[in-house]
Amino acid sequence: MLFVIDPTAAEPIFEQLLHQIRAQAMSGKIAKGTRLPAAKDLAETLGINLHTVLHAYRELAAEGVISLGRGRGAVVNIDPLPEAIGKKLENVVAQAKAEGIELNAIISLTKEIWSEK
Amino acid sequence: MLFVIDPTAAEPIFEQLLHQIRAQAMSGKIAKGTRLPAAKDLAETLGINLHTVLHAYRELAAEGVISLGRGRGAVVNIDPLPEAIGKKLENVVAQAKAEGIELNAIISLTKEIWSEK
DNA sequence: ACCTATTTGTCCGTATGTATG
DNA sequence: CCATACATACGGACAAATAGG
């Protein structure tokens, strides 16, 4: 379970963490039922504030990605994405990156496609 | 050239506009060389503040998506995405949406894939 | 039933930056 | 450029739920 935080990035820290946990849960890298590190520990490991980790945890819980509880910790609560879709996405993203397309551009397009269909 | 703003959405207004312009430029819906509406006009049309439109324009110019200049207006400056990639992305996103996967989840995965490869 | 350690929940406060009009 | 509002991040303190011995 590896997370990388860049405090200088434009994206807020709690969102960086949020994205990484969600992505790893969806890809199956973190299996359903796995307990995430205690917020306090994770905060120390990553060198960020406890509240920032809790912020990410709370949002993930609201989405249903994890379940949260005092004394129980944060447990992954979703099944991984169907492998077919994951592979296709990997493919497209890798190809786009190879063509020199920016991440933001892909995300813009994804949002546009999503809102149209 | 159609943009839709939702002032109640969580996403900031300038980002909504930014995403839509970028996406339409990349998909070829707005051709290279096309001049975008004057910021003042666009602001009035969309019912938002002039500064908000300028904010979006400035970021797009910094990215190189458009070029900005006094009296010249905002002109689209990039070539559209290769059609093959666009189609593939449409495909994956549509399929994922059909499976009930959330937009945020796809974006998380996209970022993770991007940062790994 | 009890105690203790662990872990999240909630509140206080402060500082800084950003979005918007 | 300026003012207001909001978001983010951090620090500390205590409350409350849970798990284990």
PDB file of C-alpha atoms (C1' of nucleotides) in Angstrom:
ATOM      1  CA  MET A   1       0.000   0.000   0.000  1.00  0.00           C
ATOM      2  CA  LEU A   2       2.021   2.889  -1.313  1.00  0.00           C
ATOM      3  CA  PHE A   3       0.934   6.499  -1.504  1.00  0.00           C
ATOM      4  CA  VAL A   4       2.902   9.447  -2.774  1.00  0.00           C
ATOM      5  CA  ILE A   5       2.101  13.018  -1.807  1.00  0.00           C
ATOM      6  CA  ASP A   6       3.471  16.086  -3.543  1.00  0.00           C
ATOM      7  CA  PRO A   7       2.843  19.089  -1.278  1.00  0.00           C
ATOM      8  CA  THR A   8       3.846  21.473  -4.068  1.00  0.00           C
ATOM      9  CA  ALA A   9       1.271  20.173  -6.553  1.00  0.00           C
ATOM     10  CA  ALA A  10      -1.765  22.231  -7.467  1.00  0.00           C
ATOM     11  CA  GLU A  11      -4.077  19.414  -6.440  1.00  0.00           C
ATOM     12  CA  PRO A  12      -4.946  19.567  -2.734  1.00  0.00           C
ATOM     13  CA  ILE A  13      -3.192  17.012  -0.566  1.00  0.00           C
ATOM     14  CA  PHE A  14      -6.364  15.360   0.642  1.00  0.00           C
ATOM     15  CA  GLU A  15      -7.452  14.905  -2.960  1.00  0.00           C
ATOM     16  CA  GLN A  16      -4.179  13.359  -3.987  1.00  0.00           C
ATOM     17  CA  LEU A  17      -4.620  10.803  -1.262  1.00  0.00           C
ATOM     18  CA  LEU A  18      -8.287  10.323  -2.104  1.00  0.00           C
ATOM     19  CA  HIS A  19      -7.531   9.623  -5.746  1.00  0.00           C
ATOM     20  CA  GLN A  20      -4.794   7.150  -4.991  1.00  0.00           C
ATOM     21  CA  ILE A  21      -6.816   5.167  -2.503  1.00  0.00           C
ATOM     22  CA  ARG A  22      -9.850   5.097  -4.786  1.00  0.00           C
ATOM     23  CA  ALA A  23      -7.780   4.073  -7.794  1.00  0.00           C
ATOM     24  CA  GLN A  24      -5.996   1.296  -5.939  1.00  0.00           C
ATOM     25  CA  ALA A  25      -9.250   0.001  -4.515  1.00  0.00           C
ATOM     26  CA  MET A  26     -10.849  -0.019  -7.959  1.00  0.00           C
ATOM     27  CA  SER A  27      -7.923  -1.685  -9.643  1.00  0.00           C
ATOM     28  CA  GLY A  28      -7.849  -4.373  -6.978  1.00  0.00           C
ATOM     29  CA  LYS A  29      -4.398  -3.407  -5.761  1.00  0.00           C
ATOM     30  CA  ILE A  30      -6.021  -2.958  -2.376  1.00  0.00           C
ATOM     31  CA  ALA A  31      -8.444  -5.809  -1.889  1.00  0.00           C
ATOM     32  CA  LYS A  32     -11.922  -5.470  -0.472  1.00  0.00           C
ATOM     33  CA  GLY A  33     -11.816  -5.989   3.281  1.00  0.00           C
ATOM     34  CA  THR A  34      -8.315  -4.603   3.651  1.00  0.00           C
ATOM     35  CA  ARG A  35      -7.889  -2.170   6.484  1.00  0.00           C
ATOM     36  CA  LEU A  36      -6.135   1.053   5.633  1.00  0.00           C
ATOM     37  CA  PRO A  37      -3.499   2.423   8.014  1.00  0.00           C
ATOM     38  CA  ALA A  38      -4.802   4.390  10.990  1.00  0.00           C
ATOM     39  CA  ALA A  39      -5.154   8.031   9.998  1.00  0.00           C
ATOM     40  CA  LYS A  40      -2.620   9.077  12.606  1.00  0.00           C
ATOM     41  CA  ASP A  41      -0.024   6.632  11.315  1.00  0.00           C
ATOM     42  CA  LEU A  42      -0.607   7.467   7.685  1.00  0.00           C
ATOM     43  CA  ALA A  43      -0.324  11.162   8.456  1.00  0.00           C
ATOM     44  CA  GLU A  44       3.022  10.617  10.149  1.00  0.00           C
ATOM     45  CA  THR A  45       4.319   8.396   7.369  1.00  0.00           C
ATOM     46  CA  LEU A  46       3.357  10.878   4.680  1.00  0.00           C
ATOM     47  CA  GLY A  47       4.405  13.906   6.668  1.00  0.00           C
ATOM     48  CA  ILE A  48       0.986  15.521   6.553  1.00  0.00           C
ATOM     49  CA  ASN A  49      -1.627  16.493   9.116  1.00  0.00           C
ATOM     50  CA  LEU A  50      -3.976  13.990  10.757  1.00  0.00           C
ATOM     51  CA  HIS A  51      -7.005  16.045   9.783  1.00  0.00           C
ATOM     52  CA  THR A  52      -5.964  16.006   6.151  1.00  0.00           C
ATOM     53  CA  VAL A  53      -5.965  12.200   6.117  1.00  0.00           C
ATOM     54  CA  LEU A  54      -9.294  12.107   7.933  1.00  0.00           C
ATOM     55  CA  HIS A  55     -10.692  14.492   5.338  1.00  0.00           C
ATOM     56  CA  ALA A  56      -9.800  12.050   2.575  1.00  0.00           C
ATOM     57  CA  TYR A  57     -11.133   9.093   4.582  1.00  0.00           C
ATOM     58  CA  ARG A  58     -14.437  10.846   5.273  1.00  0.00           C
ATOM     59  CA  GLU A  59     -15.007  11.612   1.612  1.00  0.00           C
ATOM     60  CA  LEU A  60     -14.230   8.061   0.603  1.00  0.00           C
ATOM     61  CA  ALA A  61     -16.656   6.820   3.241  1.00  0.00           C
ATOM     62  CA  ALA A  62     -19.356   9.162   1.929  1.00  0.00           C
ATOM     63  CA  GLU A  63     -18.809   7.676  -1.524  1.00  0.00           C
ATOM     64  CA  GLY A  64     -18.996   4.159  -0.170  1.00  0.00           C
ATOM     65  CA  VAL A  65     -15.443   3.296  -1.181  1.00  0.00           C
ATOM     66  CA  ILE A  66     -14.494   2.530   2.432  1.00  0.00           C
ATOM     67  CA  SER A  67     -16.312   2.080   5.703  1.00  0.00           C
ATOM     68  CA  LEU A  68     -15.204   4.081   8.702  1.00  0.00           C
ATOM     69  CA  GLY A  69     -15.702   3.658  12.412  1.00  0.00           C
ATOM     70  CA  ARG A  70     -14.148   4.695  15.679  1.00  0.00           C
ATOM     71  CA  GLY A  71     -11.862   1.978  16.864  1.00  0.00           C
ATOM     72  CA  ARG A  72     -12.539  -0.011  13.675  1.00  0.00           C
ATOM     73  CA  GLY A  73     -10.467   2.021  11.291  1.00  0.00           C
ATOM     74  CA  ALA A  74     -10.984   2.400   7.544  1.00  0.00           C
ATOM     75  CA  VAL A  75     -11.836  -0.735   5.583  1.00  0.00           C
ATOM     76  CA  VAL A  76     -12.084  -1.022   1.807  1.00  0.00           C
ATOM     77  CA  ASN A  77     -15.644  -1.705   0.822  1.00  0.00           C
ATOM     78  CA  ILE A  78     -15.845  -1.995  -2.975  1.00  0.00           C
ATOM     79  CA  ASP A  79     -15.218  -4.642  -5.564  1.00  0.00           C
ATOM     80  CA  PRO A  80     -12.561  -4.029  -8.186  1.00  0.00           C
ATOM     81  CA  LEU A  81     -13.454  -2.748 -11.616  1.00  0.00           C
ATOM     82  CA  PRO A  82     -14.174  -5.380 -14.314  1.00  0.00           C
ATOM     83  CA  GLU A  83     -10.805  -6.218 -15.770  1.00  0.00           C
ATOM     84  CA  ALA A  84     -11.911  -5.590 -19.344  1.00  0.00           C
ATOM     85  CA  ILE A  85     -12.606  -1.958 -18.685  1.00  0.00           C
ATOM     86  CA  GLY A  86      -9.456  -1.489 -16.673  1.00  0.00           C
ATOM     87  CA  LYS A  87      -7.351  -2.883 -19.502  1.00  0.00           C
ATOM     88  CA  LYS A  88      -9.024  -0.714 -22.105  1.00  0.00           C
ATOM     89  CA  LEU A  89      -8.528   2.372 -20.010  1.00  0.00           C
ATOM     90  CA  GLU A  90      -4.867   1.541 -19.455  1.00  0.00           C
ATOM     91  CA  ASN A  91      -4.527   1.143 -23.171  1.00  0.00           C
ATOM     92  CA  VAL A  92      -6.058   4.436 -24.164  1.00  0.00           C
ATOM     93  CA  VAL A  93      -4.293   6.428 -21.493  1.00  0.00           C
ATOM     94  CA  ALA A  94      -0.917   4.895 -22.281  1.00  0.00           C
ATOM     95  CA  GLN A  95      -1.406   5.539 -25.976  1.00  0.00           C
ATOM     96  CA  ALA A  96      -2.461   9.119 -25.410  1.00  0.00           C
ATOM     97  CA  LYS A  97       0.494   9.750 -23.151  1.00  0.00           C
ATOM     98  CA  ALA A  98       2.806   8.300 -25.772  1.00  0.00           C
ATOM     99  CA  GLU A  99       1.376  10.786 -28.263  1.00  0.00           C
ATOM    100  CA  GLY A 100       2.321  13.625 -25.965  1.00  0.00           C
ATOM    101  CA  ILE A 101      -1.181  14.464 -24.831  1.00  0.00           C
ATOM    102  CA  GLU A 102      -1.455  16.071 -21.423  1.00  0.00           C
ATOM    103  CA  LEU A 103      -3.251  14.491 -18.485  1.00  0.00           C
ATOM    104  CA  ASN A 104      -5.514  17.501 -18.112  1.00  0.00           C
ATOM    105  CA  ALA A 105      -6.548  17.223 -21.727  1.00  0.00           C
ATOM    106  CA  ILE A 106      -7.613  13.611 -21.268  1.00  0.00           C
ATOM    107  CA  ILE A 107      -9.574  14.499 -18.190  1.00  0.00           C
ATOM    108  CA  SER A 108     -11.323  17.364 -19.981  1.00  0.00           C
ATOM    109  CA  LEU A 109     -12.293  15.047 -22.794  1.00  0.00           C
ATOM    110  CA  THR A 110     -13.460  12.381 -20.401  1.00  0.00           C
ATOM    111  CA  LYS A 111     -15.728  14.855 -18.640  1.00  0.00           C
ATOM    112  CA  GLU A 112     -17.101  16.113 -21.920  1.00  0.00           C
ATOM    113  CA  ILE A 113     -17.835  12.593 -23.154  1.00  0.00           C
ATOM    114  CA  TRP A 114     -19.397  11.713 -19.834  1.00  0.00           C
ATOM    115  CA  SER A 115     -21.740  14.677 -19.834  1.00  0.00           C
ATOM    116  CA  GLU A 116     -22.811  14.066 -23.402  1.00  0.00           C
ATOM    117  CA  LYS A 117     -23.638  10.385 -23.289  1.00  0.00           C
TER     118      LYS A 117
ATOM    119  CA  MET B   1     -19.660  26.776 -29.849  1.00  0.00           C
ATOM    120  CA  LEU B   2     -21.838  25.865 -26.914  1.00  0.00           C
ATOM    121  CA  PHE B   3     -20.906  26.035 -23.257  1.00  0.00           C
ATOM    122  CA  VAL B   4     -23.029  25.120 -20.292  1.00  0.00           C
ATOM    123  CA  ILE B   5     -22.324  26.464 -16.816  1.00  0.00           C
ATOM    124  CA  ASP B   6     -23.822  25.109 -13.623  1.00  0.00           C
ATOM    125  CA  PRO B   7     -23.224  27.681 -10.863  1.00  0.00           C
ATOM    126  CA  THR B   8     -24.398  25.198  -8.234  1.00  0.00           C
ATOM    127  CA  ALA B   9     -21.842  22.516  -9.140  1.00  0.00           C
ATOM    128  CA  ALA B  10     -18.891  21.788  -6.880  1.00  0.00           C
ATOM    129  CA  GLU B  11     -16.454  22.426  -9.701  1.00  0.00           C
ATOM    130  CA  PRO B  12     -15.481  26.111  -9.926  1.00  0.00           C
ATOM    131  CA  ILE B  13     -17.094  28.011 -12.773  1.00  0.00           C
ATOM    132  CA  PHE B  14     -13.820  28.955 -14.421  1.00  0.00           C
ATOM    133  CA  GLU B  15     -12.831  25.295 -14.460  1.00  0.00           C
ATOM    134  CA  GLN B  16     -16.095  24.208 -16.009  1.00  0.00           C
ATOM    135  CA  LEU B  17     -15.488  26.655 -18.816  1.00  0.00           C
ATOM    136  CA  LEU B  18     -11.824  25.685 -19.073  1.00  0.00           C
ATOM    137  CA  HIS B  19     -12.631  22.006 -19.416  1.00  0.00           C
ATOM    138  CA  GLN B  20     -15.282  22.568 -22.042  1.00  0.00           C
ATOM    139  CA  ILE B  21     -13.132  24.802 -24.208  1.00  0.00           C
ATOM    140  CA  ARG B  22     -10.167  22.466 -23.954  1.00  0.00           C
ATOM    141  CA  ALA B  23     -12.261  19.408 -24.713  1.00  0.00           C
ATOM    142  CA  GLN B  24     -13.930  20.965 -27.724  1.00  0.00           C
ATOM    143  CA  ALA B  25     -10.630  22.195 -29.074  1.00  0.00           C
ATOM    144  CA  MET B  26      -9.116  18.738 -28.696  1.00  0.00           C
ATOM    145  CA  SER B  27     -12.030  16.926 -30.239  1.00  0.00           C
ATOM    146  CA  GLY B  28     -11.976  19.281 -33.208  1.00  0.00           C
ATOM    147  CA  LYS B  29     -15.408  20.695 -32.469  1.00  0.00           C
ATOM    148  CA  ILE B  30     -13.687  24.043 -32.342  1.00  0.00           C
ATOM    149  CA  ALA B  31     -11.135  24.144 -35.135  1.00  0.00           C
ATOM    150  CA  LYS B  32      -7.613  25.490 -34.833  1.00  0.00           C
ATOM    151  CA  GLY B  33      -7.602  29.159 -35.743  1.00  0.00           C
ATOM    152  CA  THR B  34     -11.133  29.762 -34.553  1.00  0.00           C
ATOM    153  CA  ARG B  35     -11.540  32.903 -32.489  1.00  0.00           C
ATOM    154  CA  LEU B  36     -13.405  32.453 -29.231  1.00  0.00           C
ATOM    155  CA  PRO B  37     -16.043  34.998 -28.231  1.00  0.00           C
ATOM    156  CA  ALA B  38     -14.749  38.129 -26.541  1.00  0.00           C
ATOM    157  CA  ALA B  39     -14.582  37.529 -22.796  1.00  0.00           C
ATOM    158  CA  LYS B  40     -17.073  40.298 -22.140  1.00  0.00           C
ATOM    159  CA  ASP B  41     -19.622  38.810 -24.519  1.00  0.00           C
ATOM    160  CA  LEU B  42     -19.142  35.267 -23.279  1.00  0.00           C
ATOM    161  CA  ALA B  43     -19.559  36.423 -19.696  1.00  0.00           C
ATOM    162  CA  GLU B  44     -22.840  38.110 -20.549  1.00  0.00           C
ATOM    163  CA  THR B  45     -24.094  35.130 -22.515  1.00  0.00           C
ATOM    164  CA  LEU B  46     -23.321  32.707 -19.717  1.00  0.00           C
ATOM    165  CA  GLY B  47     -24.429  35.042 -16.956  1.00  0.00           C
ATOM    166  CA  ILE B  48     -21.078  34.960 -15.166  1.00  0.00           C
ATOM    167  CA  ASN B  49     -18.457  37.552 -14.298  1.00  0.00           C
ATOM    168  CA  LEU B  50     -15.963  38.902 -16.826  1.00  0.00           C
ATOM    169  CA  HIS B  51     -13.018  38.032 -14.534  1.00  0.00           C
ATOM    170  CA  THR B  52     -14.163  34.451 -14.368  1.00  0.00           C
ATOM    171  CA  VAL B  53     -14.015  34.105 -18.152  1.00  0.00           C
ATOM    172  CA  LEU B  54     -10.638  35.847 -18.259  1.00  0.00           C
ATOM    173  CA  HIS B  55      -9.365  33.446 -15.625  1.00  0.00           C
ATOM    174  CA  ALA B  56     -10.247  30.498 -17.833  1.00  0.00           C
ATOM    175  CA  TYR B  57      -8.754  32.184 -20.897  1.00  0.00           C
ATOM    176  CA  ARG B  58      -5.515  32.968 -19.068  1.00  0.00           C
ATOM    177  CA  GLU B  59      -5.032  29.386 -17.977  1.00  0.00           C
ATOM    178  CA  LEU B  60      -5.728  28.053 -21.434  1.00  0.00           C
ATOM    179  CA  ALA B  61      -3.228  30.509 -22.850  1.00  0.00           C
ATOM    180  CA  ALA B  62      -0.633  29.408 -20.288  1.00  0.00           C
ATOM    181  CA  GLU B  63      -1.193  25.826 -21.421  1.00  0.00           C
ATOM    182  CA  GLY B  64      -0.869  26.780 -25.046  1.00  0.00           C
ATOM    183  CA  VAL B  65      -4.415  25.723 -25.921  1.00  0.00           C
ATOM    184  CA  ILE B  66      -5.264  29.230 -27.090  1.00  0.00           C
ATOM    185  CA  SER B  67      -3.291  32.352 -27.826  1.00  0.00           C
ATOM    186  CA  LEU B  68      -4.297  35.632 -26.257  1.00  0.00           C
ATOM    187  CA  GLY B  69      -3.464  39.157 -27.349  1.00  0.00           C
ATOM    188  CA  ARG B  70      -4.691  42.689 -27.047  1.00  0.00           C
ATOM    189  CA  GLY B  71      -7.293  43.320 -29.663  1.00  0.00           C
ATOM    190  CA  ARG B  72      -6.749  39.891 -31.186  1.00  0.00           C
ATOM    191  CA  GLY B  73      -9.020  38.011 -28.874  1.00  0.00           C
ATOM    192  CA  ALA B  74      -8.584  34.372 -27.962  1.00  0.00           C
ATOM    193  CA  VAL B  75      -7.661  32.058 -30.810  1.00  0.00           C
ATOM    194  CA  VAL B  76      -7.522  28.282 -30.643  1.00  0.00           C
ATOM    195  CA  ASN B  77      -3.980  27.147 -31.087  1.00  0.00           C
ATOM    196  CA  ILE B  78      -3.868  23.345 -30.975  1.00  0.00           C
ATOM    197  CA  ASP B  79      -4.520  20.501 -33.352  1.00  0.00           C
ATOM    198  CA  PRO B  80      -7.298  18.068 -32.596  1.00  0.00           C
ATOM    199  CA  LEU B  81      -6.578  14.726 -31.006  1.00  0.00           C
ATOM    200  CA  PRO B  82      -5.965  11.800 -33.375  1.00  0.00           C
ATOM    201  CA  GLU B  83      -9.356  10.374 -34.126  1.00  0.00           C
ATOM    202  CA  ALA B  84      -8.372   6.853 -33.152  1.00  0.00           C
ATOM    203  CA  ILE B  85      -7.640   7.852 -29.587  1.00  0.00           C
ATOM    204  CA  GLY B  86     -10.767   9.963 -29.339  1.00  0.00           C
ATOM    205  CA  LYS B  87     -12.916   7.052 -30.422  1.00  0.00           C
ATOM    206  CA  LYS B  88     -11.273   4.657 -28.022  1.00  0.00           C
ATOM    207  CA  LEU B  89     -11.739   7.062 -25.148  1.00  0.00           C
ATOM    208  CA  GLU B  90     -15.392   7.558 -26.042  1.00  0.00           C
ATOM    209  CA  ASN B  91     -15.766   3.827 -26.068  1.00  0.00           C
ATOM    210  CA  VAL B  92     -14.231   3.152 -22.688  1.00  0.00           C
ATOM    211  CA  VAL B  93     -15.963   6.021 -20.969  1.00  0.00           C
ATOM    212  CA  ALA B  94     -19.342   5.098 -22.401  1.00  0.00           C
ATOM    213  CA  GLN B  95     -18.851   1.475 -21.373  1.00  0.00           C
ATOM    214  CA  ALA B  96     -17.785   2.402 -17.873  1.00  0.00           C
ATOM    215  CA  LYS B  97     -20.727   4.727 -17.476  1.00  0.00           C
ATOM    216  CA  ALA B  98     -23.049   1.969 -18.614  1.00  0.00           C
ATOM    217  CA  GLU B  99     -21.601  -0.266 -15.893  1.00  0.00           C
ATOM    218  CA  GLY B 100     -22.543   2.318 -13.310  1.00  0.00           C
ATOM    219  CA  ILE B 101     -19.031   3.515 -12.622  1.00  0.00           C
ATOM    220  CA  GLU B 102     -18.761   7.078 -11.384  1.00  0.00           C
ATOM    221  CA  LEU B 103     -16.935   9.812 -13.254  1.00  0.00           C
ATOM    222  CA  ASN B 104     -14.672  10.484 -10.290  1.00  0.00           C
ATOM    223  CA  ALA B 105     -13.645   6.854 -10.213  1.00  0.00           C
ATOM    224  CA  ILE B 106     -12.599   6.930 -13.850  1.00  0.00           C
ATOM    225  CA  ILE B 107     -10.623  10.086 -13.297  1.00  0.00           C
ATOM    226  CA  SER B 108      -8.857   8.585 -10.284  1.00  0.00           C
ATOM    227  CA  LEU B 109      -7.891   5.551 -12.319  1.00  0.00           C
ATOM    228  CA  THR B 110      -6.746   7.679 -15.225  1.00  0.00           C
ATOM    229  CA  LYS B 111      -4.459   9.686 -12.974  1.00  0.00           C
ATOM    230  CA  GLU B 112      -3.045   6.545 -11.398  1.00  0.00           C
ATOM    231  CA  ILE B 113      -2.364   4.938 -14.779  1.00  0.00           C
ATOM    232  CA  TRP B 114      -0.805   8.161 -16.012  1.00  0.00           C
ATOM    233  CA  SER B 115       1.555   8.473 -13.086  1.00  0.00           C
ATOM    234  CA  GLU B 116       2.650   4.855 -13.344  1.00  0.00           C
ATOM    235  CA  LYS B 117       3.419   4.573 -17.031  1.00  0.00           C
TER     236      LYS B 117
ATOM    237  C1'  DA C   1     -17.779  -6.601  34.174  1.00  0.00           C
ATOM    238  C1'  DC C   2     -13.539  -3.955  33.839  1.00  0.00           C
ATOM    239  C1'  DC C   3      -9.678  -1.686  32.074  1.00  0.00           C
ATOM    240  C1'  DT C   4      -6.756  -0.072  28.466  1.00  0.00           C
ATOM    241  C1'  DA C   5      -5.184   1.001  23.978  1.00  0.00           C
ATOM    242  C1'  DT C   6      -6.613   2.216  19.527  1.00  0.00           C
ATOM    243  C1'  DT C   7      -9.018   4.902  16.288  1.00  0.00           C
ATOM    244  C1'  DT C   8     -12.278   7.989  14.405  1.00  0.00           C
ATOM    245  C1'  DG C   9     -15.503  12.157  15.466  1.00  0.00           C
ATOM    246  C1'  DT C  10     -15.901  16.713  16.713  1.00  0.00           C
ATOM    247  C1'  DC C  11     -14.749  20.963  18.387  1.00  0.00           C
ATOM    248  C1'  DC C  12     -11.544  24.809  19.211  1.00  0.00           C
ATOM    249  C1'  DG C  13      -8.240  27.949  16.952  1.00  0.00           C
ATOM    250  C1'  DT C  14      -4.893  30.063  13.340  1.00  0.00           C
ATOM    251  C1'  DA C  15      -2.698  30.960   8.958  1.00  0.00           C
ATOM    252  C1'  DT C  16      -2.604  31.005   4.106  1.00  0.00           C
ATOM    253  C1'  DG C  17      -4.256  30.791  -0.363  1.00  0.00           C
ATOM    254  C1'  DT C  18      -7.909  30.935  -3.929  1.00  0.00           C
ATOM    255  C1'  DA C  19     -12.457  32.025  -6.207  1.00  0.00           C
ATOM    256  C1'  DT C  20     -15.603  35.158  -7.124  1.00  0.00           C
ATOM    257  C1'  DG C  21     -17.816  39.367  -8.062  1.00  0.00           C
TER     258       DG C  21
ATOM    259  C1'  DC D   1      -6.994  46.431  -7.460  1.00  0.00           C
ATOM    260  C1'  DC D   2      -9.911  45.356  -3.752  1.00  0.00           C
ATOM    261  C1'  DA D   3     -13.198  42.980  -0.522  1.00  0.00           C
ATOM    262  C1'  DT D   4     -15.731  39.024   0.815  1.00  0.00           C
ATOM    263  C1'  DA D   5     -16.217  34.469   1.212  1.00  0.00           C
ATOM    264  C1'  DC D   6     -14.633  29.865   1.142  1.00  0.00           C
ATOM    265  C1'  DA D   7     -11.214  26.015   1.058  1.00  0.00           C
ATOM    266  C1'  DT D   8      -7.144  24.024   2.594  1.00  0.00           C
ATOM    267  C1'  DA D   9      -3.813  22.769   5.937  1.00  0.00           C
ATOM    268  C1'  DC D  10      -2.107  22.455  10.351  1.00  0.00           C
ATOM    269  C1'  DG D  11      -2.066  22.016  15.544  1.00  0.00           C
ATOM    270  C1'  DG D  12      -4.200  20.730  19.765  1.00  0.00           C
ATOM    271  C1'  DA D  13      -7.753  18.773  22.919  1.00  0.00           C
ATOM    272  C1'  DC D  14     -11.284  15.894  24.292  1.00  0.00           C
ATOM    273  C1'  DA D  15     -15.360  12.694  23.360  1.00  0.00           C
ATOM    274  C1'  DA D  16     -17.059   8.373  21.850  1.00  0.00           C
ATOM    275  C1'  DA D  17     -16.996   3.788  19.776  1.00  0.00           C
ATOM    276  C1'  DT D  18     -14.539  -0.441  19.230  1.00  0.00           C
ATOM    277  C1'  DA D  19     -11.507  -4.350  20.124  1.00  0.00           C
ATOM    278  C1'  DG D  20      -8.789  -7.251  23.031  1.00  0.00           C
ATOM    279  C1'  DG D  21      -7.102  -9.051  27.279  1.00  0.00           C
TER     280       DG D  21
END
